[in-house]
mmCIF file of C-alpha atoms and ligand atoms in Angstrom:
data_model
loop_
_atom_site.group_PDB
_atom_site.id
_atom_site.type_symbol
_atom_site.label_atom_id
_atom_site.label_comp_id
_atom_site.label_asym_id
_atom_site.label_seq_id
_atom_site.Cartn_x
_atom_site.Cartn_y
_atom_site.Cartn_z
ATOM 1 C CA MET A 18 0.000 0.000 0.000
ATOM 2 C CA SER A 19 1.318 3.466 -0.949
ATOM 3 C CA THR A 20 2.592 5.877 1.669
ATOM 4 C CA VAL A 21 0.989 9.269 1.105
ATOM 5 C CA LEU A 22 2.218 12.723 2.038
ATOM 6 C CA LEU A 23 -0.652 15.196 2.334
ATOM 7 C CA ALA A 24 0.114 18.915 2.148
ATOM 8 C CA GLY A 25 -2.884 21.042 3.126
ATOM 9 C CA ALA A 26 -4.300 18.772 5.862
ATOM 10 C CA THR A 27 -5.418 21.754 7.957
ATOM 11 C CA GLY A 28 -7.710 23.067 5.220
ATOM 12 C CA TYR A 29 -11.358 22.351 4.382
ATOM 13 C CA LEU A 30 -10.622 19.693 1.774
ATOM 14 C CA GLY A 31 -7.394 18.463 3.379
ATOM 15 C CA ARG A 32 -9.190 17.494 6.596
ATOM 16 C CA PHE A 33 -11.555 15.248 4.631
ATOM 17 C CA ILE A 34 -8.650 13.723 2.711
ATOM 18 C CA ALA A 35 -6.846 12.961 6.000
ATOM 19 C CA GLN A 36 -10.004 11.214 7.278
ATOM 20 C CA GLU A 37 -10.409 9.300 4.014
ATOM 21 C CA LEU A 38 -6.798 8.068 4.151
ATOM 22 C CA PHE A 39 -7.347 7.040 7.761
ATOM 23 C CA SER A 40 -10.626 5.234 7.020
ATOM 24 C CA ARG A 41 -8.966 3.288 4.177
ATOM 25 C CA GLY A 42 -6.026 2.371 6.436
ATOM 26 C CA MET A 43 -3.489 4.071 4.164
ATOM 27 C CA PRO A 44 -0.126 5.037 5.664
ATOM 28 C CA ALA A 45 -0.011 8.821 5.687
ATOM 29 C CA ARG A 46 2.219 11.735 6.590
ATOM 30 C CA LEU A 47 0.526 15.076 7.161
ATOM 31 C CA LEU A 48 2.587 18.168 6.484
ATOM 32 C CA THR A 49 1.672 21.333 8.384
ATOM 33 C CA ARG A 50 3.119 24.695 9.295
ATOM 34 C CA ASP A 51 1.171 24.705 12.546
ATOM 35 C CA LEU A 52 1.255 21.556 14.684
ATOM 36 C CA SER A 53 -1.549 22.793 16.945
ATOM 37 C CA ARG A 54 -3.967 22.867 13.963
ATOM 38 C CA VAL A 55 -3.702 19.110 13.342
ATOM 39 C CA ALA A 56 -4.271 18.188 16.989
ATOM 40 C CA GLY A 57 -8.035 17.725 16.543
ATOM 41 C CA LEU A 58 -7.814 15.789 13.282
ATOM 42 C CA ASP A 59 -9.286 12.309 12.937
ATOM 43 C CA ARG A 60 -6.010 10.977 11.604
ATOM 44 C CA GLY A 61 -5.369 7.562 13.140
ATOM 45 C CA THR A 62 -1.692 6.652 12.988
ATOM 46 C CA ALA A 63 -0.753 9.310 10.448
ATOM 47 C CA GLU A 64 2.628 10.854 11.076
ATOM 48 C CA ILE A 65 2.770 14.635 11.474
ATOM 49 C CA VAL A 66 5.597 16.595 9.898
ATOM 50 C CA HIS A 67 6.293 20.268 10.488
ATOM 51 C CA ALA A 68 7.460 22.351 7.496
ATOM 52 C CA GLU A 69 6.865 25.697 5.769
ATOM 53 C CA VAL A 70 5.899 24.800 2.211
ATOM 54 C CA THR A 71 6.907 28.275 1.056
ATOM 55 C CA ARG A 72 10.483 27.540 2.241
ATOM 56 C CA ARG A 73 12.080 24.783 0.209
ATOM 57 C CA ASP A 74 14.830 24.121 2.810
ATOM 58 C CA THR A 75 12.280 23.098 5.475
ATOM 59 C CA LEU A 76 10.929 20.329 3.225
ATOM 60 C CA ARG A 77 14.245 18.510 3.067
ATOM 61 C CA GLY A 78 13.847 14.889 4.181
ATOM 62 C CA THR A 79 10.062 15.100 4.654
ATOM 63 C CA MET A 80 9.360 12.797 1.686
ATOM 64 C CA GLU A 81 11.685 9.895 2.416
ATOM 65 C CA GLY A 82 9.706 6.688 1.850
ATOM 66 C CA VAL A 83 6.735 8.543 0.331
ATOM 67 C CA ASP A 84 5.081 7.103 -2.818
ATOM 68 C CA VAL A 85 2.450 9.747 -3.564
ATOM 69 C CA VAL A 86 2.158 13.430 -2.683
ATOM 70 C CA VAL A 87 -1.264 15.085 -2.516
ATOM 71 C CA SER A 88 -1.412 18.857 -2.347
ATOM 72 C CA THR A 89 -4.420 21.037 -1.622
ATOM 73 C CA VAL A 90 -2.145 23.942 -0.697
ATOM 74 C CA GLY A 91 -3.390 27.280 -1.893
ATOM 75 C CA ILE A 92 -4.575 30.656 -0.633
ATOM 76 C CA THR A 93 -8.304 30.859 0.055
ATOM 77 C CA ARG A 94 -8.864 32.978 3.190
ATOM 78 C CA GLN A 95 -5.281 33.151 4.506
ATOM 79 C CA GLN A 96 -3.915 36.660 5.111
ATOM 80 C CA ASP A 97 -0.174 36.007 5.359
ATOM 81 C CA GLY A 98 0.926 38.838 3.091
ATOM 82 C CA LEU A 99 1.858 36.275 0.428
ATOM 83 C CA THR A 100 0.685 36.171 -3.185
ATOM 84 C CA TYR A 101 -0.893 33.344 -5.180
ATOM 85 C CA MET A 102 2.420 33.134 -7.017
ATOM 86 C CA ASP A 103 4.189 32.580 -3.666
ATOM 87 C CA VAL A 104 1.806 29.848 -2.494
ATOM 88 C CA ASP A 105 -0.388 28.310 -5.233
ATOM 89 C CA TYR A 106 2.623 28.279 -7.545
ATOM 90 C CA GLY A 107 5.767 28.604 -5.416
ATOM 91 C CA ALA A 108 4.871 26.346 -2.486
ATOM 92 C CA ASN A 109 3.580 23.615 -4.791
ATOM 93 C CA ARG A 110 6.713 23.985 -6.935
ATOM 94 C CA ASN A 111 8.766 23.434 -3.739
ATOM 95 C CA LEU A 112 6.745 20.300 -2.972
ATOM 96 C CA LEU A 113 7.264 19.007 -6.519
ATOM 97 C CA GLU A 114 11.029 19.614 -6.421
ATOM 98 C CA GLU A 115 11.323 17.819 -3.085
ATOM 99 C CA ALA A 116 9.178 14.965 -4.414
ATOM 100 C CA LEU A 117 11.351 14.600 -7.527
ATOM 101 C CA GLY A 118 14.499 14.540 -5.403
ATOM 102 C CA ALA A 119 13.059 11.962 -3.000
ATOM 103 C CA GLY A 120 11.951 9.559 -5.764
ATOM 104 C CA VAL A 121 8.215 10.031 -5.146
ATOM 105 C CA ARG A 122 6.181 8.165 -7.803
ATOM 106 C CA ARG A 123 3.054 10.317 -8.196
ATOM 107 C CA PHE A 124 1.731 13.797 -7.465
ATOM 108 C CA VAL A 125 -1.978 14.608 -7.099
ATOM 109 C CA TYR A 126 -2.802 18.310 -7.186
ATOM 110 C CA VAL A 127 -6.107 20.092 -6.578
ATOM 111 C CA SER A 128 -6.740 23.015 -8.922
ATOM 112 C CA VAL A 129 -9.953 24.640 -10.195
ATOM 113 C CA LEU A 130 -12.436 23.688 -12.910
ATOM 114 C CA HIS A 131 -11.781 25.715 -16.104
ATOM 115 C CA GLY A 132 -8.653 27.233 -14.511
ATOM 116 C CA GLU A 133 -6.924 26.988 -17.907
ATOM 117 C CA THR A 134 -9.459 29.441 -19.389
ATOM 118 C CA MET A 135 -9.340 31.942 -16.483
ATOM 119 C CA ARG A 136 -5.625 32.735 -16.493
ATOM 120 C CA ASP A 137 -6.401 36.449 -16.341
ATOM 121 C CA LEU A 138 -7.161 35.783 -12.659
ATOM 122 C CA ALA A 139 -4.031 35.777 -10.471
ATOM 123 C CA ILE A 140 -5.114 32.612 -8.639
ATOM 124 C CA CYS A 141 -5.670 30.656 -11.856
ATOM 125 C CA GLU A 142 -2.441 31.904 -13.448
ATOM 126 C CA ALA A 143 -0.478 30.671 -10.408
ATOM 127 C CA LYS A 144 -2.260 27.295 -10.319
ATOM 128 C CA GLU A 145 -1.953 26.734 -14.075
ATOM 129 C CA ARG A 146 1.711 27.630 -14.017
ATOM 130 C CA PHE A 147 2.180 24.892 -11.445
ATOM 131 C CA VAL A 148 0.104 22.468 -13.534
ATOM 132 C CA ALA A 149 2.429 23.175 -16.487
ATOM 133 C CA ASP A 150 5.506 22.447 -14.329
ATOM 134 C CA LEU A 151 3.891 19.265 -13.024
ATOM 135 C CA LYS A 152 3.157 18.045 -16.560
ATOM 136 C CA ALA A 153 6.707 18.864 -17.668
ATOM 137 C CA SER A 154 8.288 17.157 -14.635
ATOM 138 C CA GLY A 155 7.986 13.641 -16.024
ATOM 139 C CA MET A 156 6.317 12.451 -12.801
ATOM 140 C CA SER A 157 3.039 10.537 -12.944
ATOM 141 C CA TYR A 158 0.352 13.017 -11.923
ATOM 142 C CA THR A 159 -3.341 13.811 -11.621
ATOM 143 C CA VAL A 160 -4.788 17.317 -11.583
ATOM 144 C CA LEU A 161 -8.196 17.432 -9.941
ATOM 145 C CA ARG A 162 -10.449 20.182 -11.206
ATOM 146 C CA PRO A 163 -13.435 20.544 -8.846
ATOM 147 C CA SER A 164 -16.424 22.685 -9.728
ATOM 148 C CA GLY A 165 -16.754 24.413 -6.336
ATOM 149 C CA PHE A 166 -17.002 23.467 -2.670
ATOM 150 C CA PHE A 167 -20.086 23.321 -0.452
ATOM 151 C CA ASN A 168 -18.390 25.393 2.251
ATOM 152 C CA ASP A 169 -17.945 28.306 -0.160
ATOM 153 C CA LEU A 170 -21.736 28.309 -0.671
ATOM 154 C CA ALA A 171 -22.567 28.538 3.034
ATOM 155 C CA ALA A 172 -22.621 32.305 2.401
ATOM 156 C CA LEU A 173 -26.077 31.931 0.836
ATOM 157 C CA VAL A 174 -27.492 30.585 4.111
ATOM 158 C CA ARG A 175 -25.901 33.499 5.954
ATOM 159 C CA MET A 176 -27.515 35.930 3.474
ATOM 160 C CA ALA A 177 -30.883 34.164 3.766
ATOM 161 C CA ARG A 178 -30.653 34.434 7.552
ATOM 162 C CA ARG A 179 -30.225 38.186 7.156
ATOM 163 C CA GLY A 180 -33.384 38.168 5.014
ATOM 164 C CA ARG A 181 -32.310 38.425 1.365
ATOM 165 C CA VAL A 182 -30.143 36.530 -1.103
ATOM 166 C CA TYR A 183 -28.486 38.344 -4.007
ATOM 167 C CA VAL A 184 -27.906 36.529 -7.297
ATOM 168 C CA PHE A 185 -26.245 37.759 -10.458
ATOM 169 C CA GLY A 186 -28.371 38.455 -13.538
ATOM 170 C CA ASP A 187 -31.384 36.186 -13.885
ATOM 171 C CA GLY A 188 -29.740 33.589 -11.594
ATOM 172 C CA SER A 189 -29.595 30.972 -14.338
ATOM 173 C CA VAL A 190 -25.836 30.292 -14.165
ATOM 174 C CA ARG A 191 -25.358 26.643 -13.187
ATOM 175 C CA ALA A 192 -22.897 24.723 -11.036
ATOM 176 C CA ASN A 193 -22.622 21.339 -9.378
ATOM 177 C CA PRO A 194 -20.614 22.009 -6.207
ATOM 178 C CA ILE A 195 -19.227 19.080 -4.277
ATOM 179 C CA HIS A 196 -18.962 18.245 -0.575
ATOM 180 C CA GLY A 197 -15.394 17.979 0.757
ATOM 181 C CA ALA A 198 -15.926 14.364 1.838
ATOM 182 C CA ASP A 199 -17.072 13.325 -1.651
ATOM 183 C CA LEU A 200 -14.165 15.135 -3.275
ATOM 184 C CA ALA A 201 -11.747 13.548 -0.790
ATOM 185 C CA ALA A 202 -12.927 10.097 -1.910
ATOM 186 C CA VAL A 203 -12.269 11.024 -5.572
ATOM 187 C CA CYS A 204 -8.874 12.375 -4.568
ATOM 188 C CA VAL A 205 -7.841 9.239 -2.688
ATOM 189 C CA ASP A 206 -9.100 7.030 -5.550
ATOM 190 C CA ALA A 207 -6.793 9.066 -7.822
ATOM 191 C CA LEU A 208 -3.725 8.143 -5.775
ATOM 192 C CA GLU A 209 -3.470 4.816 -7.554
ATOM 193 C CA GLY A 210 -4.831 5.841 -10.961
ATOM 194 C CA ASP A 211 -3.084 7.367 -13.938
ATOM 195 C CA VAL A 212 -5.732 9.733 -15.318
ATOM 196 C CA PRO A 213 -3.940 13.087 -15.839
ATOM 197 C CA VAL A 214 -6.981 15.354 -15.368
ATOM 198 C CA ILE A 215 -10.174 14.694 -13.407
ATOM 199 C CA GLU A 216 -12.921 17.288 -13.686
ATOM 200 C CA VAL A 217 -15.403 16.657 -10.905
ATOM 201 C CA GLY A 218 -18.536 18.078 -9.336
ATOM 202 C CA GLY A 219 -21.297 16.995 -7.010
ATOM 203 C CA PRO A 220 -24.512 15.070 -7.799
ATOM 204 C CA ASP A 221 -26.838 18.080 -8.333
ATOM 205 C CA VAL A 222 -26.576 20.655 -11.110
ATOM 206 C CA LEU A 223 -28.201 23.789 -9.683
ATOM 207 C CA THR A 224 -28.750 27.350 -10.863
ATOM 208 C CA GLN A 225 -27.909 30.240 -8.561
ATOM 209 C CA ARG A 226 -31.656 30.716 -8.096
ATOM 210 C CA ASP A 227 -32.045 27.047 -7.078
ATOM 211 C CA MET A 228 -29.310 27.498 -4.471
ATOM 212 C CA ALA A 229 -30.942 30.644 -3.111
ATOM 213 C CA TYR A 230 -34.280 28.791 -2.783
ATOM 214 C CA LEU A 231 -32.532 25.894 -1.005
ATOM 215 C CA ALA A 232 -30.976 28.316 1.481
ATOM 216 C CA PHE A 233 -34.392 29.789 2.389
ATOM 217 C CA GLU A 234 -36.010 26.336 2.430
ATOM 218 C CA ALA A 235 -33.359 25.118 4.909
ATOM 219 C CA LEU A 236 -34.241 28.001 7.231
ATOM 220 C CA GLY A 237 -37.979 27.511 6.724
ATOM 221 C CA ARG A 238 -38.379 31.070 5.431
ATOM 222 C CA PRO A 239 -40.078 32.481 2.317
ATOM 223 C CA PRO A 240 -37.544 33.306 -0.404
ATOM 224 C CA LYS A 241 -36.522 36.902 -1.009
ATOM 225 C CA ILE A 242 -34.161 37.137 -3.931
ATOM 226 C CA THR A 243 -32.656 40.255 -5.462
ATOM 227 C CA HIS A 244 -31.155 40.143 -8.948
ATOM 228 C CA ILE A 245 -27.987 42.144 -9.485
ATOM 229 C CA PRO A 246 -27.733 43.447 -13.070
ATOM 230 C CA PRO A 247 -24.790 41.963 -15.048
ATOM 231 C CA SER A 248 -23.408 45.490 -15.616
ATOM 232 C CA VAL A 249 -22.978 45.913 -11.836
ATOM 233 C CA ARG A 250 -20.963 42.696 -11.656
ATOM 234 C CA ARG A 251 -18.755 43.793 -14.560
ATOM 235 C CA THR A 252 -18.178 47.234 -13.020
ATOM 236 C CA ALA A 253 -17.400 45.684 -9.633
ATOM 237 C CA LEU A 254 -14.905 43.320 -11.277
ATOM 238 C CA ALA A 255 -13.135 46.191 -13.043
ATOM 239 C CA MET A 256 -13.114 48.301 -9.870
ATOM 240 C CA VAL A 257 -11.786 45.659 -7.478
ATOM 241 C CA ARG A 258 -8.941 45.005 -9.894
ATOM 242 C CA THR A 259 -7.847 48.641 -9.988
ATOM 243 C CA CYS A 260 -8.884 49.971 -6.571
ATOM 244 C CA THR A 261 -8.100 47.235 -4.047
ATOM 245 C CA PRO A 262 -4.916 45.491 -2.883
ATOM 246 C CA GLY A 263 -4.167 41.943 -4.114
ATOM 247 C CA ARG A 264 -5.331 40.263 -0.908
ATOM 248 C CA VAL A 265 -8.808 41.761 -1.499
ATOM 249 C CA HIS A 266 -9.132 41.681 -5.259
ATOM 250 C CA GLY A 267 -7.738 38.134 -5.699
ATOM 251 C CA PRO A 268 -10.620 36.257 -3.998
ATOM 252 C CA LEU A 269 -13.231 38.842 -5.078
ATOM 253 C CA ALA A 270 -12.207 38.753 -8.746
ATOM 254 C CA PHE A 271 -12.355 34.924 -8.650
ATOM 255 C CA PHE A 272 -15.825 35.019 -7.068
ATOM 256 C CA LEU A 273 -17.164 37.654 -9.493
ATOM 257 C CA THR A 274 -15.796 35.681 -12.459
ATOM 258 C CA VAL A 275 -17.078 32.201 -11.581
ATOM 259 C CA ALA A 276 -20.437 33.702 -10.555
ATOM 260 C CA ALA A 277 -21.032 34.538 -14.214
ATOM 261 C CA ARG A 278 -20.136 31.222 -15.856
ATOM 262 C CA ASP A 279 -21.402 27.677 -15.661
ATOM 263 C CA MET A 280 -19.171 25.505 -13.462
ATOM 264 C CA VAL A 281 -20.503 22.043 -14.266
ATOM 265 C CA ALA A 282 -18.276 18.964 -14.213
ATOM 266 C CA PRO A 283 -18.869 15.203 -14.372
ATOM 267 C CA GLU A 284 -20.805 14.164 -11.284
ATOM 268 C CA ALA A 285 -19.437 12.247 -8.297
ATOM 269 C CA GLY A 286 -20.446 11.626 -4.699
ATOM 270 C CA PHE A 287 -23.840 11.500 -3.042
ATOM 271 C CA ARG A 288 -23.933 14.359 -0.552
ATOM 272 C CA ARG A 289 -26.489 17.005 -1.500
ATOM 273 C CA LEU A 290 -26.403 20.770 -1.050
ATOM 274 C CA ARG A 291 -29.977 20.661 0.315
ATOM 275 C CA ASP A 292 -28.821 18.464 3.257
ATOM 276 C CA TYR A 293 -25.676 20.526 3.825
ATOM 277 C CA TYR A 294 -27.795 23.692 4.013
ATOM 278 C CA ARG A 295 -30.181 22.034 6.472
ATOM 279 C CA GLN A 296 -27.223 21.092 8.674
ATOM 280 C CA ILE A 297 -25.791 24.587 8.757
ATOM 281 C CA ALA A 298 -29.235 26.189 9.123
ATOM 282 C CA ALA A 299 -29.733 24.073 12.261
ATOM 283 C CA ARG A 300 -26.578 25.503 13.855
ATOM 284 C CA PRO A 301 -26.580 28.739 15.848
ATOM 285 C CA PRO A 302 -26.070 31.717 13.455
ATOM 286 C CA ALA A 303 -22.523 32.428 14.671
ATOM 287 C CA ALA A 304 -21.437 28.855 13.854
ATOM 288 C CA SER A 305 -22.775 28.763 10.311
HETATM 289 N N1 NAP B 414 -13.906 26.000 -7.269
HETATM 290 C C1 NAP B 414 -12.902 25.224 -6.970
HETATM 291 O O1 NAP B 414 -12.516 24.405 -7.705
HETATM 292 C C2 NAP B 414 -12.228 25.410 -5.702
HETATM 293 C C3 NAP B 414 -12.980 25.897 -4.663
HETATM 294 C C4 NAP B 414 -12.349 26.054 -3.498
HETATM 295 C C5 NAP B 414 -10.976 25.751 -3.412
HETATM 296 N N2 NAP B 414 -10.299 25.278 -4.462
HETATM 297 C C6 NAP B 414 -8.871 24.979 -4.339
HETATM 298 O O2 NAP B 414 -8.724 23.750 -3.660
HETATM 299 C C7 NAP B 414 -7.636 23.838 -2.741
HETATM 300 C C8 NAP B 414 -8.107 23.454 -1.340
HETATM 301 O O3 NAP B 414 -9.158 24.319 -0.937
HETATM 302 P P1 NAP B 414 -9.606 24.420 0.593
HETATM 303 O O4 NAP B 414 -10.959 25.011 0.600
HETATM 304 O O5 NAP B 414 -9.329 23.142 1.306
HETATM 305 O O6 NAP B 414 -8.574 25.552 1.085
HETATM 306 P P2 NAP B 414 -8.129 25.876 2.602
HETATM 307 O O7 NAP B 414 -9.144 25.402 3.552
HETATM 308 O O8 NAP B 414 -7.736 27.310 2.655
HETATM 309 O O9 NAP B 414 -6.791 24.992 2.761
HETATM 310 C C9 NAP B 414 -5.625 25.359 2.067
HETATM 311 C C10 NAP B 414 -4.424 24.684 2.682
HETATM 312 O O10 NAP B 414 -3.264 25.385 2.170
HETATM 313 C C11 NAP B 414 -2.450 25.789 3.264
HETATM 314 N N3 NAP B 414 -1.786 27.069 3.043
HETATM 315 C C12 NAP B 414 -2.316 28.190 2.512
HETATM 316 N N4 NAP B 414 -1.404 29.168 2.539
HETATM 317 C C13 NAP B 414 -0.289 28.665 3.100
HETATM 318 C C14 NAP B 414 1.002 29.174 3.396
HETATM 319 N N5 NAP B 414 1.356 30.426 3.139
HETATM 320 N N6 NAP B 414 1.902 28.368 3.985
HETATM 321 C C15 NAP B 414 1.577 27.089 4.270
HETATM 322 N N7 NAP B 414 0.378 26.521 4.002
HETATM 323 C C16 NAP B 414 -0.529 27.320 3.433
HETATM 324 C C17 NAP B 414 -3.400 25.957 4.436
HETATM 325 O O11 NAP B 414 -2.650 25.897 5.638
HETATM 326 P P3 NAP B 414 -3.197 26.691 6.943
HETATM 327 O O12 NAP B 414 -4.388 25.904 7.398
HETATM 328 O O13 NAP B 414 -2.044 26.632 7.881
HETATM 329 O O14 NAP B 414 -3.550 28.078 6.482
HETATM 330 C C18 NAP B 414 -4.358 24.791 4.216
HETATM 331 O O15 NAP B 414 -3.836 23.618 4.765
HETATM 332 C C19 NAP B 414 -7.117 25.286 -2.820
HETATM 333 O O16 NAP B 414 -5.959 25.317 -3.614
HETATM 334 C C20 NAP B 414 -8.221 26.032 -3.477
HETATM 335 O O17 NAP B 414 -7.788 27.134 -4.260
HETATM 336 C C21 NAP B 414 -10.895 25.088 -5.602
#
């Protein structure tokens, strides 16, 4: 059985991958920059290794005996003063170089659906640059391209709780987001495969309007939906790019871009957004 090094175990998806490795009894090493953050993980006998992925020297020796590296490392909400090029590209490049030096057999990397066609966004440019290096490295690899994560859509329940959900245009843009646990299963299946690219989404293809209705339904409230004209989205996109620092415009520009295009990928998993919304609606407002 392969020994797996997981970089990103403290994140939303990484935590589910750690659990999936544990539940399948796979030998694992979890790499983290903060040992206290892995303390609560359901990780069985997984070994914990401390390193700063943005500093190549700290990775030395961490991959001895490792067969496959999985990386979910990337900036989502972190505010470390680093750029996507430092982390989504640079840190993953460091992991790849260490893996090549240590004789690792395979590398599984989590990117974004349609990232290749959104390279005008700093996050996608950094991720795709890493994908290009990974392809050129000669190592066996899989790039996972998920459509979107359930946790990113919890914002709709928060909006519904405040009384109104805003959708772009007529709300007809479609996506099939996936639960972290379902994506983790796809990711761990990919450890032994040899498919270079896996585009993947969840079991339900939903419009933005559908998602807004599900958020209100979960709270047991009548829907109140406001449509934001497409011109407002375009103006906001242009303004955030020119008027805000990178740490603000990076995530916002990504959000405003994917909000206007279908993000539908081949379906996997069985967890439904309706159930996820019911779970978070049942929690106290501060916890959702
Ligand atoms: N639509 C999509 O396809 C989609 C949607 C969401 C995410 N994604 C991508 O999927 C990947 C995983 O997402 P996620 O939601 O699990 O993200 P997440 O919760 O933010 O986890 C990201 C991981 O990267 C690590 N990381 C970030 N910056 C770091 C730094 N400077 N130094 C060391 N480690 C750092 C984090 O460590 P700490 O916990 O220590 O910060 C964490 O373990 C990301 O690359 C994300 O861009 C794709």
